[in-house]
mmCIF file of C-alpha atoms in Angstrom:
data_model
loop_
_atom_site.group_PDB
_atom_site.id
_atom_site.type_symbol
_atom_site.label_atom_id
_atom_site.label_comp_id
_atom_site.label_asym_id
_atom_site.label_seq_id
_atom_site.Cartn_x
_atom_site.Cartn_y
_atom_site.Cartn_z
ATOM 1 C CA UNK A 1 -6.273 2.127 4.104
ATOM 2 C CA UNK A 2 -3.451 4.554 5.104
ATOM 3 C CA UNK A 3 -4.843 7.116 2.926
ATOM 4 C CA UNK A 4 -7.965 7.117 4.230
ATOM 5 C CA UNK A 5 -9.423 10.189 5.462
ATOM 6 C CA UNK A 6 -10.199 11.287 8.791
ATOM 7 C CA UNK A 7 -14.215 10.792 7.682
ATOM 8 C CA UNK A 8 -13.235 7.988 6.022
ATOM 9 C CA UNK A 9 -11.517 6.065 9.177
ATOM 10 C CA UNK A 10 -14.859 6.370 11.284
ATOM 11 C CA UNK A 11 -15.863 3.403 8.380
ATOM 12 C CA UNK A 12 -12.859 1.617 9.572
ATOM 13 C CA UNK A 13 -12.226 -1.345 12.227
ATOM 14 C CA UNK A 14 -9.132 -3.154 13.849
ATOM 15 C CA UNK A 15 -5.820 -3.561 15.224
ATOM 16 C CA UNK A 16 -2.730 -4.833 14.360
ATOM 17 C CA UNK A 17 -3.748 -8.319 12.966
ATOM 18 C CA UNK A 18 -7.317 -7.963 11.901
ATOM 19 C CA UNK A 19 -8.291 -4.696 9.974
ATOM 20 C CA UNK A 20 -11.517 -3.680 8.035
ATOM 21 C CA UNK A 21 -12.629 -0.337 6.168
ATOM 22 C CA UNK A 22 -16.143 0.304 4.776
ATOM 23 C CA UNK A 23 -15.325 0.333 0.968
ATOM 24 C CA UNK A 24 -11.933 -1.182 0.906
ATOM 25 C CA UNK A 25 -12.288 -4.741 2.545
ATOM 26 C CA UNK A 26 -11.308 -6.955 5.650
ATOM 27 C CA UNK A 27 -8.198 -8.197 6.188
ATOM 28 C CA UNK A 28 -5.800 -10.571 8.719
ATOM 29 C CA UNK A 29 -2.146 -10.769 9.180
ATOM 30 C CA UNK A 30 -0.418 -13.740 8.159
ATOM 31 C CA UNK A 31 3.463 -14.695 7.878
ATOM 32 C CA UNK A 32 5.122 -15.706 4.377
ATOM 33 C CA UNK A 33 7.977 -17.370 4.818
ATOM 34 C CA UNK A 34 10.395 -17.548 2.294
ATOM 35 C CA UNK A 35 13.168 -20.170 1.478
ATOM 36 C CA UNK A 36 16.761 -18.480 0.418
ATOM 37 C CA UNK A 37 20.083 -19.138 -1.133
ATOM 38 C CA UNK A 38 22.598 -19.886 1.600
ATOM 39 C CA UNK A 39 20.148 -21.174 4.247
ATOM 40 C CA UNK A 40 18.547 -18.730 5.365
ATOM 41 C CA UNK A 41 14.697 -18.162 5.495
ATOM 42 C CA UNK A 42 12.693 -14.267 5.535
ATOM 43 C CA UNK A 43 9.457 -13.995 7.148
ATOM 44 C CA UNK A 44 7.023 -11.242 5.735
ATOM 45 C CA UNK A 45 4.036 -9.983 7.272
ATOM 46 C CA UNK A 46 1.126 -9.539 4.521
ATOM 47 C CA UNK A 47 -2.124 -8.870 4.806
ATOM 48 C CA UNK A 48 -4.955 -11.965 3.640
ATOM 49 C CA UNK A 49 -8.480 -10.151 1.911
ATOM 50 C CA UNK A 50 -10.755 -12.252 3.361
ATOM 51 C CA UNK A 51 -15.005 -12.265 3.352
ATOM 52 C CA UNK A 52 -16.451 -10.126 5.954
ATOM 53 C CA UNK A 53 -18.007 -12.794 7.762
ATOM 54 C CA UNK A 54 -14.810 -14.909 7.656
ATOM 55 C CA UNK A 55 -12.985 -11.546 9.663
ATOM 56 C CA UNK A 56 -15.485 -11.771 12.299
ATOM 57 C CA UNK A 57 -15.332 -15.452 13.024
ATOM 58 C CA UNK A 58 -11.777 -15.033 13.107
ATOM 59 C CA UNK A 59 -11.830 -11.639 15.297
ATOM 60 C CA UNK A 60 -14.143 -14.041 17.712
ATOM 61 C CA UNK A 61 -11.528 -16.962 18.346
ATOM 62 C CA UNK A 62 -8.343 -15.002 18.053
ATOM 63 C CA UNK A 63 -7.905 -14.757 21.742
ATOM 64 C CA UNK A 64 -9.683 -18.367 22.511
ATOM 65 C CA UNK A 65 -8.695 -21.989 22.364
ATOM 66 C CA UNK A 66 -10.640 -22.538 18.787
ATOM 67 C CA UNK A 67 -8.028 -20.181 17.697
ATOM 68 C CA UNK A 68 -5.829 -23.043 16.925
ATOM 69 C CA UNK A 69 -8.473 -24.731 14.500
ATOM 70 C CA UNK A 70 -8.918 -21.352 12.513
ATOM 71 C CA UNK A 71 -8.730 -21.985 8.638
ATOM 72 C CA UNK A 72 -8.536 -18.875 6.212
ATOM 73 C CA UNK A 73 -9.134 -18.133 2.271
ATOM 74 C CA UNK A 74 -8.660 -15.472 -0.037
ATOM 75 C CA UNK A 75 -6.350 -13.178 -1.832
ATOM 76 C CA UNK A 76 -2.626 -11.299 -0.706
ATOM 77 C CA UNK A 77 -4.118 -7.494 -0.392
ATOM 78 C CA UNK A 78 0.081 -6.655 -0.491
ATOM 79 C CA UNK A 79 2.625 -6.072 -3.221
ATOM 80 C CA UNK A 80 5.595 -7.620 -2.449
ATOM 81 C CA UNK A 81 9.080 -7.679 -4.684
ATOM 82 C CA UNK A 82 10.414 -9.608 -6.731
ATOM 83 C CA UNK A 83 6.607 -11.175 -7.321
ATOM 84 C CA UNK A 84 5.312 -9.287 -9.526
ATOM 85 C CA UNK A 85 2.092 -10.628 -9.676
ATOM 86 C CA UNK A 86 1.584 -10.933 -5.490
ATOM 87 C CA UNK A 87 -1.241 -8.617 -5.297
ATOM 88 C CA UNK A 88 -4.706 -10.342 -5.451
ATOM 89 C CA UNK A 89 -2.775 -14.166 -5.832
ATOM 90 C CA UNK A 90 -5.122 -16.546 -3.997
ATOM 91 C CA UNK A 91 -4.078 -17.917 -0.930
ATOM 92 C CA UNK A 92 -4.612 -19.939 2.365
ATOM 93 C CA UNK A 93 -3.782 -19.334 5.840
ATOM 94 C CA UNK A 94 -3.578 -22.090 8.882
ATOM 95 C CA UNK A 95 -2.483 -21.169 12.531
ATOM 96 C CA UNK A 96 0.447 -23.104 13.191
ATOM 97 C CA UNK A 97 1.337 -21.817 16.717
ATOM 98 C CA UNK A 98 -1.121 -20.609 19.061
ATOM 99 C CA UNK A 99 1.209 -17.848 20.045
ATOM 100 C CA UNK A 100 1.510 -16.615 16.410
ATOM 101 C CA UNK A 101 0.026 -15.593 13.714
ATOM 102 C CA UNK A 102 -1.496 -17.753 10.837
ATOM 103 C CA UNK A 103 1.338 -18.910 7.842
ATOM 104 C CA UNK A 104 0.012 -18.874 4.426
ATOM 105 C CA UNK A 105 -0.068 -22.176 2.598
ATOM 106 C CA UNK A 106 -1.282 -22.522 -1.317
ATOM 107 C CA UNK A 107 -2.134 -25.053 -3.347
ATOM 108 C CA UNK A 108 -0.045 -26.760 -6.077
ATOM 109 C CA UNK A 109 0.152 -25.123 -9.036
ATOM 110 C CA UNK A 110 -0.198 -21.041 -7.909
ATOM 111 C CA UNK A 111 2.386 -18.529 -7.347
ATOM 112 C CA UNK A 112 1.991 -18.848 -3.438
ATOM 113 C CA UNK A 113 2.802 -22.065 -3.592
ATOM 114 C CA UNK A 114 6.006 -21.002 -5.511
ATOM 115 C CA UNK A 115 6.731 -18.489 -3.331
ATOM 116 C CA UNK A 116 6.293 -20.739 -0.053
ATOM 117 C CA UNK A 117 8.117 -23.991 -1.485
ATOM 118 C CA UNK A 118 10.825 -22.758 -3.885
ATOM 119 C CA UNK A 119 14.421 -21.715 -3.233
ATOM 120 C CA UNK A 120 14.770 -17.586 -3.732
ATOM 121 C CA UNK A 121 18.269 -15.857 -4.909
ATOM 122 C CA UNK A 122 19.480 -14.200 -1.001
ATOM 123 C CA UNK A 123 20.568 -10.819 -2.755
ATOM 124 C CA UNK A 124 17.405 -10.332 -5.051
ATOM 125 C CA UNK A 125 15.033 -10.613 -2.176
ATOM 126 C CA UNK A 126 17.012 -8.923 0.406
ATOM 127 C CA UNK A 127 17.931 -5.845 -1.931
ATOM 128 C CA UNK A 128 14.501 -5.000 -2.252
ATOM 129 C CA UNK A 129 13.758 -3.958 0.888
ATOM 130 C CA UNK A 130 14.616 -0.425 1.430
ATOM 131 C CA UNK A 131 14.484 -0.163 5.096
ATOM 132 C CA UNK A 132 17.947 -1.005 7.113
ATOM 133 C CA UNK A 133 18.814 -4.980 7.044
ATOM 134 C CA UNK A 134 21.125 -6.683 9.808
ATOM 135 C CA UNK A 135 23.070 -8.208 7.160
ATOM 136 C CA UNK A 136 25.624 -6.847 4.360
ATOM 137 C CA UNK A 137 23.417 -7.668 0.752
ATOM 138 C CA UNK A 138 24.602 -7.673 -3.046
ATOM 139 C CA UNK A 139 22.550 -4.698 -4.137
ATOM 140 C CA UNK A 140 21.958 -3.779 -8.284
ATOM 141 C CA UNK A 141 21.720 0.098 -8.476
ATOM 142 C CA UNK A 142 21.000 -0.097 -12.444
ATOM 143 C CA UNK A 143 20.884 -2.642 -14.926
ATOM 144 C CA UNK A 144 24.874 -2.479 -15.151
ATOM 145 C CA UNK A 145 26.437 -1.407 -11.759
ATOM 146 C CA UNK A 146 26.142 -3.867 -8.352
ATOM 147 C CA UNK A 147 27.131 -3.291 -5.095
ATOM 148 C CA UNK A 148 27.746 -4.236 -1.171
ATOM 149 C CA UNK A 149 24.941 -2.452 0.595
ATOM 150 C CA UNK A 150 26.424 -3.108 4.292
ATOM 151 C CA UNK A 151 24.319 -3.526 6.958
ATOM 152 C CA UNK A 152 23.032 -1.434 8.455
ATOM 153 C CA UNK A 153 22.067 1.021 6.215
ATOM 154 C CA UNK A 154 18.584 2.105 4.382
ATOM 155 C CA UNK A 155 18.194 1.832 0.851
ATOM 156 C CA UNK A 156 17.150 5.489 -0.442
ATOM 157 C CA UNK A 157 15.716 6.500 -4.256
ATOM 158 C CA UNK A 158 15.016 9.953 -5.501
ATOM 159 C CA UNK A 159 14.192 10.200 -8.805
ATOM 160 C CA UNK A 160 17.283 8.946 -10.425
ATOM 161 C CA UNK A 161 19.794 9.393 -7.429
ATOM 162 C CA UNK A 162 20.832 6.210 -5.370
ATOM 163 C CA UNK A 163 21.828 6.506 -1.896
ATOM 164 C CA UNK A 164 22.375 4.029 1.313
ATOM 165 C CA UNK A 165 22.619 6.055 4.567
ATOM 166 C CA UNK A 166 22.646 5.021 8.498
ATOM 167 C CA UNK A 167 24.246 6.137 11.694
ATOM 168 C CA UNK A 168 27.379 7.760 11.142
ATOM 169 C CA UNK A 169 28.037 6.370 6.974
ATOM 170 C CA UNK A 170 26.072 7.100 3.951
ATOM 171 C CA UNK A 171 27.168 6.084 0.242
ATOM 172 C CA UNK A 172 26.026 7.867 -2.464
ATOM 173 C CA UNK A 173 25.956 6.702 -5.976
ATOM 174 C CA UNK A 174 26.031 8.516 -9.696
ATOM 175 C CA UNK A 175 26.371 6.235 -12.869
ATOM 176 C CA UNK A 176 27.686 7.933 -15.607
ATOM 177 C CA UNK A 177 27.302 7.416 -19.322
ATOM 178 C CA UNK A 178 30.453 8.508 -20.930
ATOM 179 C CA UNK A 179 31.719 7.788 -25.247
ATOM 180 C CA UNK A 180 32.394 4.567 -25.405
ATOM 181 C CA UNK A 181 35.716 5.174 -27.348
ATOM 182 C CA UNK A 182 37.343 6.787 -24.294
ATOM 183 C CA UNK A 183 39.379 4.523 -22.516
ATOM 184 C CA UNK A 184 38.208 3.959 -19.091
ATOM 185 C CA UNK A 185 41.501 5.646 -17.397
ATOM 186 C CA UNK A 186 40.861 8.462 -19.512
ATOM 187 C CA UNK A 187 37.165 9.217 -18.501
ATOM 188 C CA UNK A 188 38.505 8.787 -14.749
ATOM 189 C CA UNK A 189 40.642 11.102 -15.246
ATOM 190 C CA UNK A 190 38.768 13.779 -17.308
ATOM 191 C CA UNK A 191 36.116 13.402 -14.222
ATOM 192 C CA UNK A 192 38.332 14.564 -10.937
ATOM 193 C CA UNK A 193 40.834 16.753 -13.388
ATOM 194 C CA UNK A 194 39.502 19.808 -11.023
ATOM 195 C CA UNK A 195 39.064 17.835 -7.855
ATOM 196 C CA UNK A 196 40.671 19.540 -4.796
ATOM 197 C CA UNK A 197 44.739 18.160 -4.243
ATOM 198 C CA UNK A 198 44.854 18.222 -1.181
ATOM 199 C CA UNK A 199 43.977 14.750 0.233
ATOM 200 C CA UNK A 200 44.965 12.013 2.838
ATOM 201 C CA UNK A 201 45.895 8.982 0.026
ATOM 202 C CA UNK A 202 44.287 7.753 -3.075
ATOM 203 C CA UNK A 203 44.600 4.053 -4.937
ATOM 204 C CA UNK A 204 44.361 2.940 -8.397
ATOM 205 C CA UNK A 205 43.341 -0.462 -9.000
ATOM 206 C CA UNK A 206 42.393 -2.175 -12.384
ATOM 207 C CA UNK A 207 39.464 -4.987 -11.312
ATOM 208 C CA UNK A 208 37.969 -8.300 -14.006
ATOM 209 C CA UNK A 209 37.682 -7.401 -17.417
ATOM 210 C CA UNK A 210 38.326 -3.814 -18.901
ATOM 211 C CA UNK A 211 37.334 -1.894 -14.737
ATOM 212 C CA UNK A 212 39.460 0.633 -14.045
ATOM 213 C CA UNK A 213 39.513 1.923 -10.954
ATOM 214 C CA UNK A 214 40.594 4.877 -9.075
ATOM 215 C CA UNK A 215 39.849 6.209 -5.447
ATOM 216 C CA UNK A 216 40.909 9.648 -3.353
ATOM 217 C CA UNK A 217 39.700 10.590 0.549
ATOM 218 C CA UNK A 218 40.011 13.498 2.226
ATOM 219 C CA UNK A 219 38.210 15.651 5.243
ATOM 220 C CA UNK A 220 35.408 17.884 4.328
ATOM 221 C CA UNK A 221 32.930 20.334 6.452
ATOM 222 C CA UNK A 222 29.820 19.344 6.602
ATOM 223 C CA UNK A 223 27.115 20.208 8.808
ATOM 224 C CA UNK A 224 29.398 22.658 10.712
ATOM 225 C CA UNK A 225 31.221 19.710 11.532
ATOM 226 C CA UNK A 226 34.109 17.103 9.886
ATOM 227 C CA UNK A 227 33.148 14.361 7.890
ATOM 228 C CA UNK A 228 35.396 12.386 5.517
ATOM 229 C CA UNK A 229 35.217 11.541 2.275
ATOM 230 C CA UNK A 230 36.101 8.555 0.024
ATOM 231 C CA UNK A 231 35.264 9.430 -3.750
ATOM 232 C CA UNK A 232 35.356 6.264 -5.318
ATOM 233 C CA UNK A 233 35.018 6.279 -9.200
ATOM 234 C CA UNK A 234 34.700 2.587 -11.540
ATOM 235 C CA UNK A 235 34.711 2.695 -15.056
ATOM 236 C CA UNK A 236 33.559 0.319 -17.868
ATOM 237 C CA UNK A 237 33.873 1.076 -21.583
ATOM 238 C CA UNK A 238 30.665 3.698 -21.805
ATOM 239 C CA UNK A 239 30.454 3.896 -18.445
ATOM 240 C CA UNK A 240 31.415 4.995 -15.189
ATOM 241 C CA UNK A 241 30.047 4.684 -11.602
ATOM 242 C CA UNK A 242 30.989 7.585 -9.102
ATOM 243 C CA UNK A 243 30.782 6.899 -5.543
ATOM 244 C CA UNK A 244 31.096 8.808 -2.477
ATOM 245 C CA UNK A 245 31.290 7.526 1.016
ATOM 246 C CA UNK A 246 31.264 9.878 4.061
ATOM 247 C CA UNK A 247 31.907 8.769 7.401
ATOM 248 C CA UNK A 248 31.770 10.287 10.479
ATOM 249 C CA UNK A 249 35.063 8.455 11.871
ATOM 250 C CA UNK A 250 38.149 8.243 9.938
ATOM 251 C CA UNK A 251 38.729 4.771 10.993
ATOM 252 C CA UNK A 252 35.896 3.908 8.657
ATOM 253 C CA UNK A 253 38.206 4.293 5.767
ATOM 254 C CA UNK A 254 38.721 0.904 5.661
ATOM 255 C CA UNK A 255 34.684 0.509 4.806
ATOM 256 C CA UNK A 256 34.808 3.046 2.491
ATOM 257 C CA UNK A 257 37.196 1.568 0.503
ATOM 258 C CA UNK A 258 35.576 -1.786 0.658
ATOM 259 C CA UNK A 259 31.979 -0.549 -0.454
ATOM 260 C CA UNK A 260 34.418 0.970 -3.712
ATOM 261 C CA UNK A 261 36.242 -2.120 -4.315
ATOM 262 C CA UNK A 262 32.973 -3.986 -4.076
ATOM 263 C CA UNK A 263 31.388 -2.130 -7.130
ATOM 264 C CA UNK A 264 30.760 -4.434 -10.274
ATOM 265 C CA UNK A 265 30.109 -4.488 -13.796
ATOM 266 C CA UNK A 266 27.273 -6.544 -14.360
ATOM 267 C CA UNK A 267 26.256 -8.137 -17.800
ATOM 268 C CA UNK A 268 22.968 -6.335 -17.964
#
C-alpha cells in the first residue's frame, strides 16, 4: 500500500488500525507479543488480511461496546524477522482490552502459535530491528563478527557497509578477509602501518582464543567541527574486523572502547 500511486490511493480506505485498497486487500492492526530470553516480552504491531466484509463489521463496532466481542481470521499481511515464513501464516485475533487493539492468538500446531507461546533468543529478535532500541543488544554484523549495538543507536546497511549511528556517536564497521597464515598481530599491524602518530593513547589487548587486539584515538575534523576517533581493529586467523567510533564528546572514550572490547569471534 505505500507504493501506491496517487490514482491508485483514491481506491484506498482507512486509518491507523483498519486499512483497505482496491486491488491489494483489507486489513486491521493487531499486537504480537513475543516471549524473550531474560524476561522480557516485545510487542509488534502487524497487520491481519482479513475478508472485506469482516473489515466492515469490524470498522462498525470499533468505537462501540460490541467492540469487546469482536473475533477476527485470516493471514499476517507483514514480514517480520527472524520468521521467515510470517507473511501469509494464518492467524486469529481477539480484543482483549477495550482500550487496545486486538492480540493475535493461533491454533496449536502453526507458526503463530510458535511465535505467541515459545521462548525467543533476546539478541536475535532485538538485532533485527534497525530503528534505535532503548536497550544495549548483542548484534551479528556477519556470519563471524558480533557486537554491542548500545542503545540508542539505529542499525544502518548499505550494500556491504555496517554502521550504528545516533545523537552525538556512530560506529562504523569493515570486516576484513586477510591470508590466513599471517598471524593476527601481524595483519594489525600491516593495516595502521601508515596511520597518522599523532594520537591521545592506544591499547593492545589479546581477547579468548587466537583475538588479537589493538586500539588508537585521536581528534579529527569533521564537519568543520571536532570529533574523536577510536579506531578499533580485532583480528582472527583470516580475519580482521576494523572499527571506528566517533564521538562528539571526548568523555565518550570510555564507550568507544567498550563497543571495541565488545567485538567477538563467533563460530559461524
Amino acid at each position: 500500500m505505500l507504493v501506491l500511486s496517487a490514482e491508485e490511493r483514491e481506491g484506498s480506505w482507512g486509518n491507523e488500525h483498519l486499512r483497505a485498497a482496491d486491488g491489494v486487500g483489507a486489513f486491521v492492526r493487531c499486537l504480537m507479543p513475543v516471549r524473550l530470553t531474560g524476561g522480557g516480552t516485545l510487542e509488534y504491531s502487524v497487520w491481519l488480511r482479513v475478508p472485506a466484509d469482516v473489515l466492515r463489521h469490524a470498522s462498525a463496532v470499533w468505537e462501540a461496546p460490541e467492540y469487546a466481542d469482536l473475533r477476527l481470521e485470516g493471514t499476517v499481511a507483514n514480514a517480520v524477522q527472524p520468521w521467515t515464513d510470517m507473511l501469509g501464516a494464518p492467524a486469529r485475533a481477539e480484543v482483549r482490552d477495550p482500550e487496545s487493539i486486538p492480540y493475535l492468538v493461533a491454533d496449536e500446531g502453526t507458526l503463530m502459535h510458535r511465535v505467541l507461546h515459545d521462548e525467543w533468543d533476546r539478541d536475535d529478535v532485538l538485532s533485527r530491528l534497525t530503528h534505535a532500541l532503548p536497550v544495549p543488544v548483542r548484534q551479528r554484523i556477519t556470519a563471524r563478527w558480533s557486537l554491542d549495538r548500545s542503545a540508542g543507536l539505529e542499525l544502518r546497511r548499505h550494500q556491504e557497509r555496517v554502521s550504528f549511528g545516533g545523537p552525538g556517536r556512530t560506529v562504523h564497521l569493515d570486516p576484513l578477509g586477510t591470508p590466513a597464515r599471517t598471524a593476527p598481530a601481524e595483519v594489525i599491524r600491516e593495516l595502521t602501518a601508515d596511520a597518522p602518530s599523532d594520537r591521545d593513547g592506544e591499547l593492545t589487548e589479546t581477547g579468548p582464543g587466537e583475538a588479537h587486539r589493538y586500539a588508537f584515538w585521536r581528534p579529527a575534523l569533521g564537519d568543520g567541527r571536532i570529533v574523536h576517533n577510536l579506531h578499533g581493529f580485532v583480528a582472527v586467523p583470516g580475519e580482521v574486523l576494523h572499527l571506528v567510533c566517533v564521538y562528539d564528546d571526548p568523555a565518550d572514550l570510555a564507550w568507544a572502547q567498550h563497543v571495541w572490547r565488545s567485538v567477538r569471534p563467533e563460530k559461524g
